[in-house]
């Protein structure tokens, strides 16, 4: 039988105290859970940006938008801030990410700079300046979920660039008079003109020379109580990147798969964003026990291999049954039960959840909600005898979350094995 390693840790991470619920319910009409390829909203020599708008039916109830940023070698996103916080996952390559926020005091030498690579997760609160740079020789791809419920204008994400030419995605400095900027910076207007006119590109640029960065100093900054909680989290923790590849999985089942959870306990900045992430891996046709999440929508991006995803609605109707391939994106509404299984050859995904402490309820395994209901009640509910209920319940004793086909043991056999192992 598969052995679950650090299962209790997963439970502590996933089953934390319930956070705020009350997300919008799914509105009427046919559900659209599988997203298309998104809209390419920007492309240049340095890279491109693909966007899934929160106005898409599958996303609008989740208050989430999605974007994928692709940076070619030596490409830089112009420093910017948004009216939406984001949680990002590195799909490919290596790069440098930096943030600059209002609590750094003396900014020189106090920037937050971190190196990221495939498998890393980083988070940026709304209104905080961020930039990305591809210092490697291969393409750098980042996939982000943006929490949009507090956008300035619903359905219209606003991005403010600190530099760049005018026009669409233009730099905000072009909105000020040059003589006023000269006074603000205490320089001549010629210098201001050079700063505003030299850059002919916007959004993503390729510097003339490769940028060299010092190692991050990791020094914490002072907190100022008048600022919002999410900004205080950055100042207090001084960390916005989590390397999930370097840690042992929160849940590991031999020859079946693993799960890595990135929540507020591992990356406290997520508390202010009210979001979290999860990475999953299945192999040898293993499956995740079907479950629903009490307090969050899920955005699932397939990162490797092939799998199968099924989703049911409140009427027992199968609203999704699909072969999930690398690059596919799905939205699973809050409360809707979902099942994921490996289709052979391995299956990996990353999920973004709209809560910093999501709470799942399972329909199979040791954590199944059925095990919390008296057998007589379930027998009456399903019009079968108690022995049938017991047989189904016993079939997965000792297994939880990640299930190997046919690997559960009856309760008596599992108890005997446990007694033998402690003898």
Short mmCIF file of C-alpha atoms in Angstrom, two decimals:
data_model
loop_
_atom_site.label_atom_id
_atom_site.label_comp_id
_atom_site.label_asym_id
_atom_site.label_seq_id
_atom_site.Cartn_x
_atom_site.Cartn_y
_atom_site.Cartn_z
CA UNK A 1 0.00 0.00 0.00
CA UNK A 2 1.26 3.48 -0.80
CA UNK A 3 2.77 5.23 2.16
CA UNK A 4 1.90 8.85 2.68
CA UNK A 5 4.80 10.95 3.88
CA UNK A 6 4.17 14.17 5.74
CA UNK A 7 0.43 13.75 5.31
CA UNK A 8 -0.25 15.49 8.59
CA UNK A 9 1.70 18.50 7.38
CA UNK A 10 -0.56 18.73 4.36
CA UNK A 11 -3.61 18.63 6.57
CA UNK A 12 -2.24 21.45 8.70
CA UNK A 13 -1.51 23.48 5.61
CA UNK A 14 -4.79 22.79 3.82
CA UNK A 15 -7.24 22.46 6.68
CA UNK A 16 -6.49 25.74 8.41
CA UNK A 17 -9.25 27.77 9.98
CA UNK A 18 -11.86 28.77 7.44
CA UNK A 19 -11.19 32.14 5.85
CA UNK A 20 -13.71 34.49 4.43
CA UNK A 21 -16.22 32.82 2.18
CA UNK A 22 -19.01 34.50 0.31
CA UNK A 23 -17.55 34.51 -3.22
CA UNK A 24 -20.13 35.14 -5.91
CA UNK A 25 -22.02 32.03 -6.90
CA UNK A 26 -21.98 30.83 -10.48
CA UNK A 27 -24.63 32.61 -12.45
CA UNK A 28 -27.18 30.92 -14.68
CA UNK A 29 -26.45 29.43 -18.07
CA UNK A 30 -24.04 26.80 -19.31
CA UNK A 31 -20.77 26.56 -17.42
CA UNK A 32 -17.55 27.23 -19.29
CA UNK A 33 -14.73 25.69 -17.30
CA UNK A 34 -12.07 25.23 -19.98
CA UNK A 35 -10.38 28.41 -21.17
CA UNK A 36 -9.00 29.00 -24.64
CA UNK A 37 -5.59 30.36 -25.57
CA UNK A 38 -6.26 33.86 -24.28
CA UNK A 39 -5.59 37.09 -26.18
CA UNK A 40 -2.10 38.20 -27.13
CA UNK A 41 -2.18 41.83 -26.06
CA UNK A 42 1.48 42.67 -26.64
CA UNK A 43 4.36 41.39 -28.74
CA UNK A 44 7.82 42.78 -29.45
CA UNK A 45 11.37 41.54 -30.07
CA UNK A 46 11.83 41.15 -26.32
CA UNK A 47 8.77 38.99 -25.72
CA UNK A 48 5.01 38.91 -25.48
CA UNK A 49 2.05 39.00 -23.08
CA UNK A 50 -1.03 36.81 -23.35
CA UNK A 51 -4.10 37.68 -21.29
CA UNK A 52 -7.30 35.98 -20.16
CA UNK A 53 -9.71 38.72 -19.13
CA UNK A 54 -11.81 38.45 -16.00
CA UNK A 55 -14.85 39.26 -18.15
CA UNK A 56 -14.66 35.76 -19.67
CA UNK A 57 -17.58 33.79 -18.29
CA UNK A 58 -15.38 31.13 -16.70
CA UNK A 59 -13.41 33.76 -14.79
CA UNK A 60 -15.83 36.54 -13.92
CA UNK A 61 -17.36 34.82 -10.90
CA UNK A 62 -13.90 34.00 -9.59
CA UNK A 63 -12.75 37.64 -9.66
CA UNK A 64 -9.58 36.47 -11.37
CA UNK A 65 -7.72 37.32 -14.58
CA UNK A 66 -4.75 35.43 -16.01
CA UNK A 67 -1.66 36.41 -17.93
CA UNK A 68 1.38 34.68 -19.37
CA UNK A 69 4.55 36.72 -19.82
CA UNK A 70 7.23 35.47 -22.21
CA UNK A 71 10.67 37.07 -22.09
CA UNK A 72 13.37 36.31 -24.62
CA UNK A 73 17.07 36.42 -23.70
CA UNK A 74 18.12 39.76 -22.18
CA UNK A 75 14.53 41.05 -22.12
CA UNK A 76 13.12 43.29 -19.37
CA UNK A 77 9.58 44.21 -18.42
CA UNK A 78 9.51 47.93 -17.77
CA UNK A 79 8.88 48.51 -14.03
CA UNK A 80 5.14 48.76 -13.47
CA UNK A 81 2.36 48.47 -10.93
CA UNK A 82 -1.22 47.24 -11.29
CA UNK A 83 -4.57 47.71 -9.63
CA UNK A 84 -4.66 43.94 -8.99
CA UNK A 85 -2.43 41.70 -6.87
CA UNK A 86 -0.91 38.61 -8.49
CA UNK A 87 0.53 35.19 -7.71
CA UNK A 88 2.92 33.90 -10.38
CA UNK A 89 4.45 30.55 -11.29
CA UNK A 90 7.63 30.16 -13.36
CA UNK A 91 6.87 27.79 -16.23
CA UNK A 92 10.23 27.90 -17.97
CA UNK A 93 13.73 29.35 -17.74
CA UNK A 94 15.50 31.50 -15.17
CA UNK A 95 15.16 35.16 -14.39
CA UNK A 96 15.33 37.99 -11.90
CA UNK A 97 12.27 39.57 -10.29
CA UNK A 98 12.30 42.74 -8.24
CA UNK A 99 9.79 44.78 -6.28
CA UNK A 100 9.94 48.30 -4.90
CA UNK A 101 7.45 49.41 -2.28
CA UNK A 102 6.75 52.45 -0.08
CA UNK A 103 8.28 51.03 3.12
CA UNK A 104 11.92 50.79 2.12
CA UNK A 105 13.03 54.08 3.60
CA UNK A 106 16.26 54.76 1.74
CA UNK A 107 15.63 53.02 -1.55
CA UNK A 108 19.26 52.79 -2.66
CA UNK A 109 20.59 49.36 -1.78
CA UNK A 110 17.25 48.33 -0.23
CA UNK A 111 15.47 46.92 -3.29
CA UNK A 112 13.95 43.47 -3.10
CA UNK A 113 15.53 41.39 -5.84
CA UNK A 114 15.21 37.62 -6.19
CA UNK A 115 16.32 35.04 -8.71
CA UNK A 116 13.61 32.66 -9.88
CA UNK A 117 13.58 29.51 -11.96
CA UNK A 118 11.14 26.86 -13.16
CA UNK A 119 8.88 25.74 -10.31
CA UNK A 120 9.20 28.91 -8.22
CA UNK A 121 6.23 30.95 -7.03
CA UNK A 122 6.28 34.68 -6.30
CA UNK A 123 3.61 37.19 -5.28
CA UNK A 124 3.10 40.91 -5.82
CA UNK A 125 0.40 42.98 -4.02
CA UNK A 126 -1.67 45.51 -5.91
CA UNK A 127 -0.02 48.91 -6.33
CA UNK A 128 3.50 47.58 -5.71
CA UNK A 129 6.12 48.12 -8.42
CA UNK A 130 7.48 44.95 -10.04
CA UNK A 131 9.82 44.12 -12.91
CA UNK A 132 11.12 40.91 -14.51
CA UNK A 133 14.38 40.29 -16.37
CA UNK A 134 15.57 37.26 -18.31
CA UNK A 135 19.24 36.91 -17.48
CA UNK A 136 19.46 33.40 -18.92
CA UNK A 137 19.98 32.20 -22.48
CA UNK A 138 16.65 30.41 -22.85
CA UNK A 139 13.11 31.72 -22.96
CA UNK A 140 11.62 32.76 -19.61
CA UNK A 141 7.89 32.14 -19.16
CA UNK A 142 5.76 33.18 -16.19
CA UNK A 143 2.07 32.41 -15.63
CA UNK A 144 0.12 34.66 -13.24
CA UNK A 145 -3.31 34.78 -11.60
CA UNK A 146 -4.52 38.28 -10.76
CA UNK A 147 -7.01 38.96 -7.97
CA UNK A 148 -9.35 41.51 -9.55
CA UNK A 149 -12.16 42.07 -7.05
CA UNK A 150 -10.72 45.46 -6.03
CA UNK A 151 -9.92 46.75 -9.51
CA UNK A 152 -10.52 50.43 -10.13
CA UNK A 153 -12.87 49.58 -12.99
CA UNK A 154 -14.46 46.13 -13.12
CA UNK A 155 -13.24 44.10 -16.06
CA UNK A 156 -10.60 46.65 -17.05
CA UNK A 157 -7.23 45.94 -15.50
CA UNK A 158 -5.05 49.03 -15.27
CA UNK A 159 -1.26 48.75 -15.60
CA UNK A 160 0.93 51.77 -14.85
CA UNK A 161 4.43 51.73 -16.39
CA UNK A 162 7.17 53.83 -14.80
CA UNK A 163 9.00 54.30 -18.11
CA UNK A 164 8.60 53.78 -21.85
CA UNK A 165 7.31 55.72 -24.80
CA UNK A 166 3.85 57.24 -24.99
CA UNK A 167 0.68 55.59 -26.30
CA UNK A 168 -0.78 52.23 -25.30
CA UNK A 169 1.21 50.74 -22.39
CA UNK A 170 3.00 54.08 -22.30
CA UNK A 171 4.96 55.47 -19.37
CA UNK A 172 3.01 57.46 -16.79
CA UNK A 173 5.62 60.24 -16.81
CA UNK A 174 4.25 61.43 -20.17
CA UNK A 175 1.16 62.57 -18.29
CA UNK A 176 3.12 65.37 -16.53
CA UNK A 177 4.51 68.65 -17.82
CA UNK A 178 8.26 68.51 -18.34
CA UNK A 179 8.92 71.73 -16.48
CA UNK A 180 7.03 70.37 -13.47
CA UNK A 181 9.04 67.12 -13.56
CA UNK A 182 12.22 69.17 -13.76
CA UNK A 183 11.23 70.97 -10.56
CA UNK A 184 10.25 67.73 -8.83
CA UNK A 185 13.59 66.05 -9.67
CA UNK A 186 15.65 69.25 -9.36
CA UNK A 187 17.19 68.81 -12.82
CA UNK A 188 17.02 70.78 -16.08
CA UNK A 189 14.33 70.15 -18.68
CA UNK A 190 16.91 68.75 -21.08
CA UNK A 191 17.55 65.89 -18.69
CA UNK A 192 13.83 65.29 -18.35
CA UNK A 193 13.47 65.24 -22.13
CA UNK A 194 16.23 62.66 -22.40
CA UNK A 195 14.53 60.43 -19.84
CA UNK A 196 11.18 60.65 -21.58
CA UNK A 197 12.27 60.48 -25.22
CA UNK A 198 15.22 58.08 -25.34
CA UNK A 199 13.14 54.92 -24.95
CA UNK A 200 11.19 54.18 -28.14
CA UNK A 201 9.62 50.95 -26.88
CA UNK A 202 7.25 50.06 -24.09
CA UNK A 203 6.13 47.18 -21.88
CA UNK A 204 8.97 44.75 -22.77
CA UNK A 205 12.36 46.00 -23.94
CA UNK A 206 15.80 44.58 -24.72
CA UNK A 207 18.61 46.56 -23.04
CA UNK A 208 21.70 47.39 -25.09
CA UNK A 209 23.82 45.35 -22.68
CA UNK A 210 23.08 42.55 -20.25
CA UNK A 211 22.15 43.77 -16.77
CA UNK A 212 24.30 42.58 -13.87
CA UNK A 213 22.64 42.30 -10.47
CA UNK A 214 24.15 42.12 -6.99
CA UNK A 215 22.98 39.30 -4.77
CA UNK A 216 19.85 40.20 -2.75
CA UNK A 217 20.80 41.44 0.71
CA UNK A 218 17.68 40.02 2.40
CA UNK A 219 17.59 42.86 4.93
CA UNK A 220 14.20 43.48 6.46
CA UNK A 221 12.71 46.95 6.42
CA UNK A 222 10.81 48.89 9.06
CA UNK A 223 7.04 48.69 9.15
CA UNK A 224 4.85 51.78 9.09
CA UNK A 225 1.45 51.02 10.55
CA UNK A 226 -0.51 53.46 8.45
CA UNK A 227 0.04 51.36 5.31
CA UNK A 228 -2.22 48.49 4.29
CA UNK A 229 -1.79 44.96 5.63
CA UNK A 230 -0.48 43.44 2.39
CA UNK A 231 2.25 46.06 2.08
CA UNK A 232 3.18 45.52 5.71
CA UNK A 233 3.58 41.83 4.98
CA UNK A 234 6.33 42.59 2.46
CA UNK A 235 8.11 44.91 4.81
CA UNK A 236 7.88 42.52 7.74
CA UNK A 237 8.83 39.37 5.87
CA UNK A 238 11.13 40.80 3.22
CA UNK A 239 10.36 37.81 1.01
CA UNK A 240 8.11 37.45 -1.99
CA UNK A 241 9.60 34.39 -3.75
CA UNK A 242 9.18 30.75 -2.71
CA UNK A 243 11.34 28.00 -4.20
CA UNK A 244 9.15 24.92 -4.12
CA UNK A 245 11.65 22.69 -5.94
CA UNK A 246 14.10 22.82 -3.05
CA UNK A 247 11.67 21.54 -0.43
CA UNK A 248 10.35 18.05 0.19
CA UNK A 249 6.73 17.65 -0.96
CA UNK A 250 4.01 18.24 1.61
CA UNK A 251 2.47 14.98 0.47
CA UNK A 252 4.40 12.14 -1.19
CA UNK A 253 3.08 8.77 -2.29
CA UNK A 254 5.69 6.42 -3.69
CA UNK A 255 5.23 5.64 -7.38
CA UNK A 256 2.03 7.67 -7.41
CA UNK A 257 2.82 11.37 -7.05
CA UNK A 258 3.27 14.38 -4.79
CA UNK A 259 1.71 17.69 -3.80
CA UNK A 260 3.44 20.94 -2.85
CA UNK A 261 1.37 23.64 -1.18
CA UNK A 262 2.37 27.32 -1.23
CA UNK A 263 0.16 29.19 1.21
CA UNK A 264 0.34 31.95 3.84
CA UNK A 265 2.45 29.79 6.14
CA UNK A 266 5.24 29.40 3.60
CA UNK A 267 4.88 32.78 1.90
CA UNK A 268 3.23 35.23 4.33
CA UNK A 269 2.78 37.87 1.64
CA UNK A 270 -0.11 35.73 0.37
CA UNK A 271 -2.14 36.70 3.43
CA UNK A 272 -2.67 40.20 2.05
CA UNK A 273 -3.44 38.86 -1.43
CA UNK A 274 -5.87 36.24 -0.10
CA UNK A 275 -4.52 33.77 -2.64
CA UNK A 276 -2.41 30.60 -2.61
CA UNK A 277 -0.92 28.04 -4.99
CA UNK A 278 -0.54 24.29 -5.23
CA UNK A 279 1.67 22.11 -7.43
CA UNK A 280 0.65 18.54 -8.15
CA UNK A 281 2.19 15.48 -9.80
CA UNK A 282 0.55 12.14 -10.64
CA UNK A 283 2.00 9.08 -12.33
CA UNK A 284 1.24 5.41 -12.98
CA UNK A 285 -2.44 6.26 -13.50
CA UNK A 286 -2.82 7.49 -9.92
CA UNK A 287 -5.60 9.94 -9.12
CA UNK A 288 -6.41 12.69 -6.67
CA UNK A 289 -9.35 11.85 -4.46
CA UNK A 290 -12.37 13.80 -5.74
CA UNK A 291 -12.87 16.93 -3.65
CA UNK A 292 -14.37 20.38 -3.52
CA UNK A 293 -13.01 23.56 -1.95
CA UNK A 294 -15.22 25.31 0.57
CA UNK A 295 -13.81 28.80 0.21
CA UNK A 296 -12.00 29.24 -3.11
CA UNK A 297 -12.14 29.02 -6.86
CA UNK A 298 -9.33 27.04 -8.50
CA UNK A 299 -7.41 27.99 -11.63
CA UNK A 300 -5.60 24.92 -12.98
CA UNK A 301 -2.77 25.16 -15.53
CA UNK A 302 -1.38 21.87 -16.87
CA UNK A 303 2.42 22.14 -16.90
CA UNK A 304 3.48 18.68 -18.07
CA UNK A 305 2.08 15.44 -19.49
CA UNK A 306 -1.52 14.37 -19.94
CA UNK A 307 -4.33 13.77 -17.49
CA UNK A 308 -8.07 13.62 -17.21
CA UNK A 309 -10.20 16.14 -15.34
CA UNK A 310 -13.86 15.70 -14.45
CA UNK A 311 -16.16 18.17 -12.70
CA UNK A 312 -19.73 17.69 -11.44
CA UNK A 313 -22.37 20.30 -10.65
CA UNK A 314 -25.05 20.53 -7.97
CA UNK A 315 -27.44 18.37 -10.01
CA UNK A 316 -25.00 15.52 -10.48
CA UNK A 317 -24.41 16.56 -14.08
CA UNK A 318 -20.94 16.08 -15.53
CA UNK A 319 -20.02 19.61 -16.60
CA UNK A 320 -16.44 18.75 -17.60
CA UNK A 321 -14.79 15.54 -18.77
CA UNK A 322 -11.66 16.31 -20.71
CA UNK A 323 -8.18 15.13 -21.58
CA UNK A 324 -5.98 17.76 -19.98
CA UNK A 325 -2.81 18.52 -21.96
CA UNK A 326 0.20 20.73 -21.28
CA UNK A 327 -0.82 24.38 -21.58
CA UNK A 328 -4.54 23.79 -20.93
CA UNK A 329 -6.22 26.11 -18.41
CA UNK A 330 -9.35 25.32 -16.38
CA UNK A 331 -11.50 27.18 -13.85
CA UNK A 332 -13.15 25.12 -11.10
CA UNK A 333 -15.87 27.05 -9.24
CA UNK A 334 -16.05 27.06 -5.47
CA UNK A 335 -18.03 24.04 -4.12
CA UNK A 336 -17.84 22.11 -7.44
CA UNK A 337 -16.28 18.64 -6.94
CA UNK A 338 -13.33 17.85 -9.21
CA UNK A 339 -11.33 14.69 -9.94
CA UNK A 340 -7.89 14.55 -11.57
CA UNK A 341 -6.11 11.43 -12.81
CA UNK A 342 -2.94 10.59 -14.72
CA UNK A 343 -3.61 9.42 -18.28
CA UNK A 344 -0.29 7.58 -18.50
CA UNK A 345 3.22 8.98 -18.74
CA UNK A 346 2.84 11.48 -15.91
CA UNK A 347 0.66 14.51 -15.23
CA UNK A 348 1.67 17.79 -13.55
CA UNK A 349 -0.21 21.01 -12.88
CA UNK A 350 -0.16 24.22 -10.90
CA UNK A 351 -3.31 25.58 -9.26
CA UNK A 352 -4.02 29.10 -8.06
CA UNK A 353 -6.71 29.37 -5.38
CA UNK A 354 -8.63 32.49 -4.39
CA UNK A 355 -7.94 32.03 -0.67
CA UNK A 356 -4.70 32.16 1.30
CA UNK A 357 -5.93 29.18 3.38
CA UNK A 358 -8.16 27.00 1.18
CA UNK A 359 -10.20 24.19 2.75
CA UNK A 360 -10.85 21.03 0.69
CA UNK A 361 -13.43 18.33 1.41
CA UNK A 362 -12.70 14.87 -0.01
CA UNK A 363 -15.04 12.18 -1.30
CA UNK A 364 -12.64 9.23 -0.99
CA UNK A 365 -9.79 8.06 1.24
CA UNK A 366 -9.19 8.41 4.95
CA UNK A 367 -10.22 12.09 4.79
CA UNK A 368 -13.52 11.40 3.07
CA UNK A 369 -16.53 13.29 4.40
CA UNK A 370 -18.45 10.02 4.10
CA UNK A 371 -16.41 8.65 7.02
CA UNK A 372 -17.90 11.40 9.19
CA UNK A 373 -21.45 10.23 8.48
CA UNK A 374 -22.93 7.22 10.33
CA UNK A 375 -23.02 4.12 8.12
CA UNK A 376 -26.72 3.68 8.81
CA UNK A 377 -27.43 7.20 7.55
CA UNK A 378 -25.52 6.65 4.31
CA UNK A 379 -27.11 3.23 3.82
CA UNK A 380 -30.56 4.81 4.09
CA UNK A 381 -29.55 7.74 1.85
CA UNK A 382 -28.25 5.43 -0.90
CA UNK A 383 -30.83 2.65 -0.42
CA UNK A 384 -28.22 -0.08 0.13
CA UNK A 385 -27.28 -2.26 3.07
CA UNK A 386 -24.74 -1.21 5.70
CA UNK A 387 -22.28 -3.88 4.54
CA UNK A 388 -22.01 -2.23 1.13
CA UNK A 389 -21.33 1.15 2.74
CA UNK A 390 -18.72 -0.42 5.01
CA UNK A 391 -17.03 -2.23 2.14
CA UNK A 392 -16.66 1.00 0.16
CA UNK A 393 -15.43 2.90 3.22
CA UNK A 394 -12.89 0.19 4.09
CA UNK A 395 -11.45 -0.04 0.60
CA UNK A 396 -9.30 3.09 1.04
CA UNK A 397 -8.17 2.81 4.65
CA UNK A 398 -4.66 4.28 4.94
CA UNK A 399 -4.89 6.27 1.71
CA UNK A 400 -5.51 9.99 1.47
CA UNK A 401 -5.53 12.66 -1.26
CA UNK A 402 -3.33 10.77 -3.78
CA UNK A 403 -4.73 7.33 -4.57
CA UNK A 404 -3.10 4.45 -6.40
CA UNK A 405 -5.48 2.22 -8.40
CA UNK A 406 -6.45 -0.85 -6.37
CA UNK A 407 -4.04 -0.06 -3.52
CA UNK A 408 -6.45 0.40 -0.63
CA UNK A 409 -6.63 -2.31 2.06
CA UNK A 410 -9.66 -3.45 4.02
CA UNK A 411 -9.81 -2.03 7.56
CA UNK A 412 -8.90 -5.33 9.27
CA UNK A 413 -5.92 -5.89 6.97
CA UNK A 414 -4.72 -2.32 7.47
CA UNK A 415 -5.02 -2.65 11.27
CA UNK A 416 -3.12 -5.96 11.22
CA UNK A 417 -0.36 -4.42 9.08
CA UNK A 418 -0.07 -1.46 11.45
CA UNK A 419 0.13 -3.76 14.49
CA UNK A 420 2.79 -5.88 12.79
CA UNK A 421 4.89 -2.80 11.94
CA UNK A 422 4.90 -1.67 15.59
CA UNK A 423 5.58 -5.10 17.05
#
